[in-house]
Coordinates of C-alpha atoms and ligand atoms in Angstrom, one line a residue:
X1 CA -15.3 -2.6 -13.6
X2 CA -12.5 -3.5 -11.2
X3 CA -12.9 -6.9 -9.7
X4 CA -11.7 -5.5 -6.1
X5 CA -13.4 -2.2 -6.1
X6 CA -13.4 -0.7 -3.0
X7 CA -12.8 -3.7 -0.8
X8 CA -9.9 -4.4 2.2
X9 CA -7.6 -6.5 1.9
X10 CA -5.3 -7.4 4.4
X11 CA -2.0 -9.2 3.2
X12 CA 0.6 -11.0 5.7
X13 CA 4.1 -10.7 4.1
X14 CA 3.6 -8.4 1.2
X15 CA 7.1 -7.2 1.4
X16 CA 8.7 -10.0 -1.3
X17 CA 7.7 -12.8 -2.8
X18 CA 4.0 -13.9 -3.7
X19 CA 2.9 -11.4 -1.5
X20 CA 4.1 -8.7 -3.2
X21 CA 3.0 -9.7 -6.6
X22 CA -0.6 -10.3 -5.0
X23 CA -0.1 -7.1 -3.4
X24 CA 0.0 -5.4 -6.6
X25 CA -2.4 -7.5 -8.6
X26 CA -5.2 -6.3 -5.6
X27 CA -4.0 -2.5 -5.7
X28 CA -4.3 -2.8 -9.5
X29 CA -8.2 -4.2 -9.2
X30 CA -9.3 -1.7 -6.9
X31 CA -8.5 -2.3 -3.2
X32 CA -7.4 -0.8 -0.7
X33 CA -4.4 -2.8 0.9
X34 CA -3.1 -3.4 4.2
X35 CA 0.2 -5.5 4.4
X36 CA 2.8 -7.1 6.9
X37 CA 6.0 -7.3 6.0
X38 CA 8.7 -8.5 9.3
X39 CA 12.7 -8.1 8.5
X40 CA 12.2 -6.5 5.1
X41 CA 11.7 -2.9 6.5
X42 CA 13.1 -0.8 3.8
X43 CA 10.7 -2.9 1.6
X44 CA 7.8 -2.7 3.3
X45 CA 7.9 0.9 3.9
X46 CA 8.5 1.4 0.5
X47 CA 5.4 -0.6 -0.6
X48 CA 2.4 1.6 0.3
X49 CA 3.8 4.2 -1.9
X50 CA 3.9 2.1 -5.1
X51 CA 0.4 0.5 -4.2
X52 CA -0.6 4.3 -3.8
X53 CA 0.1 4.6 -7.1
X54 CA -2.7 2.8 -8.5
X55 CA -5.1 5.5 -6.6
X56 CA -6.3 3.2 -3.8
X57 CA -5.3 3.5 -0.1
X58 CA -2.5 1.6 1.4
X59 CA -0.7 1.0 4.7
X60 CA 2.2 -1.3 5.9
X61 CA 2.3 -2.6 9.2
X62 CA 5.7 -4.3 10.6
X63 CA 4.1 -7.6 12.3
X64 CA 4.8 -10.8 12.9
X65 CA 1.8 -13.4 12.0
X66 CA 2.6 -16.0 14.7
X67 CA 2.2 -13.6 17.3
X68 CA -1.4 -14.0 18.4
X69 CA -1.5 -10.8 20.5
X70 CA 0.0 -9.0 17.9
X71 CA -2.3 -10.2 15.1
X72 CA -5.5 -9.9 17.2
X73 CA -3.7 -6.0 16.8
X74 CA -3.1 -5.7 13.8
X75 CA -6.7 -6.3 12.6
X76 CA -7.9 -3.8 15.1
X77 CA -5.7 -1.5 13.8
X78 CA -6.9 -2.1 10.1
X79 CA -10.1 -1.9 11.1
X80 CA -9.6 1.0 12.7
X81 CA -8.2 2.6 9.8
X82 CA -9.7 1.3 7.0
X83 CA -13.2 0.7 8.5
X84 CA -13.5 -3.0 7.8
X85 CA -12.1 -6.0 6.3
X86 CA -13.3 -7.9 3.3
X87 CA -10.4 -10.0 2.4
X88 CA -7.8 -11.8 4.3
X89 CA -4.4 -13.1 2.8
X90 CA -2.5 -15.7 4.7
X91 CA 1.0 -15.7 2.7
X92 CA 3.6 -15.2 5.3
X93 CA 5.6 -18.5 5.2
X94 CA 8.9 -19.6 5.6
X95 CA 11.5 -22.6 5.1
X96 CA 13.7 -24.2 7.2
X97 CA 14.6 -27.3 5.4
X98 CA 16.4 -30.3 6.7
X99 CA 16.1 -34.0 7.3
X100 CA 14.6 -35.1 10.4
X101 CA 17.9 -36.3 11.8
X102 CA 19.1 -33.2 11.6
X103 CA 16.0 -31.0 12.5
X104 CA 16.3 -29.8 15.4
X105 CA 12.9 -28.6 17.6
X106 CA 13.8 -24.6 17.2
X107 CA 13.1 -25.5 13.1
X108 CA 10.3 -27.1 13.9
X109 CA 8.8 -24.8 15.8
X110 CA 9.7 -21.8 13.8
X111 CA 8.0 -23.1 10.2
X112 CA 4.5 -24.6 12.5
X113 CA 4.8 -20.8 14.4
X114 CA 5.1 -18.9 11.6
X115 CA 3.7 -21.0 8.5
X116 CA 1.0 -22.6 10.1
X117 CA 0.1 -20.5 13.5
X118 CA -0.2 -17.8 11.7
X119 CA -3.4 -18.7 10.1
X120 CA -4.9 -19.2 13.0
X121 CA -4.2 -15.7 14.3
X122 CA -4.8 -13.8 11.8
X123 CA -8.2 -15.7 11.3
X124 CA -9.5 -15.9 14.4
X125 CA -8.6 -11.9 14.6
X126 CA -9.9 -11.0 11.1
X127 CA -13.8 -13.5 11.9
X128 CA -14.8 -10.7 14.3
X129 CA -15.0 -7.6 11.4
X130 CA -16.0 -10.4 8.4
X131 CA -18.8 -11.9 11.0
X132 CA -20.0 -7.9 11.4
X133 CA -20.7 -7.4 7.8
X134 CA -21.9 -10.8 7.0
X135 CA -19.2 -11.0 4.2
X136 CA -15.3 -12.0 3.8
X137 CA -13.2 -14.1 1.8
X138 CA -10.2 -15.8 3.4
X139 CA -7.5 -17.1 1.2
X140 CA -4.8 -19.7 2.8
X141 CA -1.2 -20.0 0.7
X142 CA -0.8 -23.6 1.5
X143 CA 1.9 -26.1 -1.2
X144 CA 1.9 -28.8 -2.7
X145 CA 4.2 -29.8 -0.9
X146 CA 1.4 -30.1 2.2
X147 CA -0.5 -32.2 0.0
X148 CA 2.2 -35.0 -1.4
X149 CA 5.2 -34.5 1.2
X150 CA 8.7 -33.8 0.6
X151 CA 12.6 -35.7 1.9
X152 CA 13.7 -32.8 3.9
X153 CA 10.6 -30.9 4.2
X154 CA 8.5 -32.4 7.1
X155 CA 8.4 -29.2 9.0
X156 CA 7.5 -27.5 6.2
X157 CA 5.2 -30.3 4.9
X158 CA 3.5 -30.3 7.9
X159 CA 2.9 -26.8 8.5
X160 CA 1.0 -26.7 4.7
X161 CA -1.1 -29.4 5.1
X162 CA -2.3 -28.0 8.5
X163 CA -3.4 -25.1 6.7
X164 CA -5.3 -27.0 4.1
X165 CA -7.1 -28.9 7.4
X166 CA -7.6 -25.3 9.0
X167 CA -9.1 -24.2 5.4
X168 CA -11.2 -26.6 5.2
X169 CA -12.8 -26.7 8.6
X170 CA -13.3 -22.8 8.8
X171 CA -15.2 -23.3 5.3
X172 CA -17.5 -25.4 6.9
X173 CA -17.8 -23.3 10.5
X174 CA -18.3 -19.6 8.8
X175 CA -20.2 -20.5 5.0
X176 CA -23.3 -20.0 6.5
X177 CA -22.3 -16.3 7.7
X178 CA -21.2 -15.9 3.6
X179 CA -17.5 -16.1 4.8
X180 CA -15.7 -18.4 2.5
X181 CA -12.0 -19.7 2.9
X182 CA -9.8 -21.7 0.6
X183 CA -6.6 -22.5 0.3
X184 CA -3.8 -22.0 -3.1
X185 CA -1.0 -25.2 -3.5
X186 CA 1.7 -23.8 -5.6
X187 CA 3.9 -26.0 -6.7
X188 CA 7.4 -24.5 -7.8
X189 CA 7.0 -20.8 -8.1
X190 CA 10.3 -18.8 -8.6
X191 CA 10.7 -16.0 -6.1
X192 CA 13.5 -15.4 -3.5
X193 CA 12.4 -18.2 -1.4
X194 CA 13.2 -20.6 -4.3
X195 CA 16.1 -18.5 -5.5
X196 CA 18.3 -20.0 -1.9
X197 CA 17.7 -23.7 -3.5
X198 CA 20.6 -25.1 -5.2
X199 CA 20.1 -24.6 -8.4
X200 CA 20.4 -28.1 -9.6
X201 CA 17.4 -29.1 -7.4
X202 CA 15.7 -25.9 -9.7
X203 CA 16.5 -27.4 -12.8
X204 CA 15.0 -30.8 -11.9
X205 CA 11.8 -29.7 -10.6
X206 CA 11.6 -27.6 -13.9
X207 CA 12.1 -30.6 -15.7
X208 CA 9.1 -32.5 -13.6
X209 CA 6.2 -29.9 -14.4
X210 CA 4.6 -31.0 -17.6
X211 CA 4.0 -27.0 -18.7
X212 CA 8.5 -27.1 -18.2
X213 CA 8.8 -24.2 -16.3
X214 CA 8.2 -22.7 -12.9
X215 CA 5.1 -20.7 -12.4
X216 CA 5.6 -17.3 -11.8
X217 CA 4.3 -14.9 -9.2
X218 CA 1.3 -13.6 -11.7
X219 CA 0.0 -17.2 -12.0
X220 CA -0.2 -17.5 -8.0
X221 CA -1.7 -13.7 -7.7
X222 CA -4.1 -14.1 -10.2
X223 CA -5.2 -17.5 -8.5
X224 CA -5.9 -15.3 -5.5
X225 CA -7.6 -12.7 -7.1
X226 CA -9.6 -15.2 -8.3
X227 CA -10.0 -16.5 -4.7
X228 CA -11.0 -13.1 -3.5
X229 CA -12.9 -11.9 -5.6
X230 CA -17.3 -12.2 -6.2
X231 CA -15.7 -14.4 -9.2
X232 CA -15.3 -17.2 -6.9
X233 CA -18.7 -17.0 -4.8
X234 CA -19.4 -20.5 -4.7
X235 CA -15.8 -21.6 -3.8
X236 CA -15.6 -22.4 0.1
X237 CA -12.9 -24.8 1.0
X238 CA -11.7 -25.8 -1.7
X239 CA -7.6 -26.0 -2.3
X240 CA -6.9 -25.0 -6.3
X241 CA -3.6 -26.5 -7.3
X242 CA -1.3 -23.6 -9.1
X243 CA 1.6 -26.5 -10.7
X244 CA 1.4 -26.5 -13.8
X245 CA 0.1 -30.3 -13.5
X246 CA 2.7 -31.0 -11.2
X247 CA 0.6 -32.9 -9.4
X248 CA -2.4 -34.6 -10.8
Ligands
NAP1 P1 9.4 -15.2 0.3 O1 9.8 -14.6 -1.0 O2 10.4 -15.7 1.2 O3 8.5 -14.1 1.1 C1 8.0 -14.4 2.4 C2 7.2 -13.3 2.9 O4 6.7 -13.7 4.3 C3 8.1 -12.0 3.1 O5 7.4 -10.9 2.8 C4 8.4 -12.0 4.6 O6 8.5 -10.7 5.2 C5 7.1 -12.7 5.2 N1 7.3 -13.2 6.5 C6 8.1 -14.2 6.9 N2 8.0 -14.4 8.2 C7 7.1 -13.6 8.7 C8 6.4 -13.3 9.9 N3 6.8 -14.0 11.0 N4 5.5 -12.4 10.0 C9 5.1 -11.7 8.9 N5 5.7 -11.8 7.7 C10 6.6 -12.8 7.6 O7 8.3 -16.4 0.0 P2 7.3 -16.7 -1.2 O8 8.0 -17.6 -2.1 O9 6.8 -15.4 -1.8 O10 6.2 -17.5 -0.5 C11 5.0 -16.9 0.0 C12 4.0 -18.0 0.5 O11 3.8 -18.9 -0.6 C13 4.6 -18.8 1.7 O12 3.6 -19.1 2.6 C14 5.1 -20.0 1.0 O13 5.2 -21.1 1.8 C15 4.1 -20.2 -0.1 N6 4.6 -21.1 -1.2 C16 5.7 -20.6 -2.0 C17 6.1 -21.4 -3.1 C18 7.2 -21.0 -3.9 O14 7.6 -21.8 -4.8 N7 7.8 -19.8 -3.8 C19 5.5 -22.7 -3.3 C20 4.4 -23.0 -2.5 C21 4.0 -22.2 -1.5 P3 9.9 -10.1 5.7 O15 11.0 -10.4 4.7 O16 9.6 -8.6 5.8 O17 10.2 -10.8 7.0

């Protein structure tokens, strides 16, 4: 038995990255996926076909999470396809990483828009078909970064502990309606995001992790499968640490 048999899923930035691997790891368990993707179009549209693959139904949608009118869209359009939705994703993130005397307010703004309003879009959008069938798992891709801080980070800092706050508080506002919502901290993952780091900075974060190594995209997709699934049915806002013991 597949762990995501026949569910919805609904995936923001599925087009690289964690996304994409999570993506997968959902397609492979059974579910039917819908997915964002924003600059990467030749990637997204390439997607649904090798999500098809695994015999579920997919679609892409080119849509940008901190636009509330378009998110408040987007899940009317999955639900019109796809007659519900049992599973949302919040993964679309980015970095814009500088000190504070440098930052300048268009960073800031960008990473809280698109990191951190996001959530909120997507969620309030996605309650209305999850409060319907009295059922939905929400899962937030905060850092741990959100939780300890970071020297050049602070917009991106900021933007992930939000999310862990908005995690938390939704937990308490929709368990009773047997919606829960939690929240994933990786630590260092090595995707593309992590590939535009210096790579001295990459070795020395390797070198802090007491497993030596980055995690990899499985270890944060099987988190959220996790997360998603009926396996976790008793989890409501909680934040699971994927860091190798990063941070303790
Ligand atoms: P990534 O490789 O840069 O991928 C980011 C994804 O987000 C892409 O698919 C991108 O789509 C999408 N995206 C960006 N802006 C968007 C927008 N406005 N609307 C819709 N989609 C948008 O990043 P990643 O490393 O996989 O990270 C995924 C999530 O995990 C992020 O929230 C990140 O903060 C978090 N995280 C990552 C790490 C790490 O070490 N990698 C650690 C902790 C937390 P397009 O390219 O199509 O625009």
């Amino acid at each position: 038995m597949k762990l995501l048999e026949g569910k919805i899923a609904l995936i923001t930035g599925a087009s690289r990255g964690i996304g994409h691997g999570i993506a997968l790891k959902f397609a492979e368990q059974g579910a039917n996926i819908a997915f964002t993707y924003l600059a990467s179009v030749e990637k997204g549209e390439a997607l649904a076909k090798e999500l098809e693959a695994f015999g579920i139904k997919a679609k892409g949608y080119r849509s940008d999470a901190s636009d509330f009118k378009a998110a408040e869209e987007l899940v009317n359009s999955v639900v019109a396809d796809f007659g519900t939705l049992d599973i949302l994703i919040n993964n679309a993130g980015i970095t814009k990483d500088t000190l504070l005397m440098r930052m300048t307010e268009q960073q800031w703004d960008d990473v809280i828009n698109i990191n951190l309003k996001s959530v909120f879009n997507l969620t309030k959008a996605a309650q209305k078909p999850m409060l319907k069938q009295r059922k939905g798992a929400i899962v937030n891709l905060s850092s741990i970064i959100g939780i300890k801080g970071n020297a050049g980070q602070s917009n991106y800092a900021a933007s992930k502990a939000g999310i862990i706050g908005f995690t938390k508080s939704i937990a308490l506002e929709l368990g009773s309606r047997n919606i829960r919502s939690n929240a994933i901290a990786p630590g260092f993952i090595e995707t593309e995001m992590t590939d535009a780091l210096d790579p001295k900075i990459v070795e020395g974060w390797r070198a802090t992790i007491p497993m030596k190594r980055g995690g990899t995209i499985e270890d944060v997709a099987n988190t959220a499968l996790f997360l998603a699934s009926d396996m976790s049915a008793f989890v409501n806002g909680q934040v699971i640490n994927v860091c190798g013991g990063m941070l303790t």
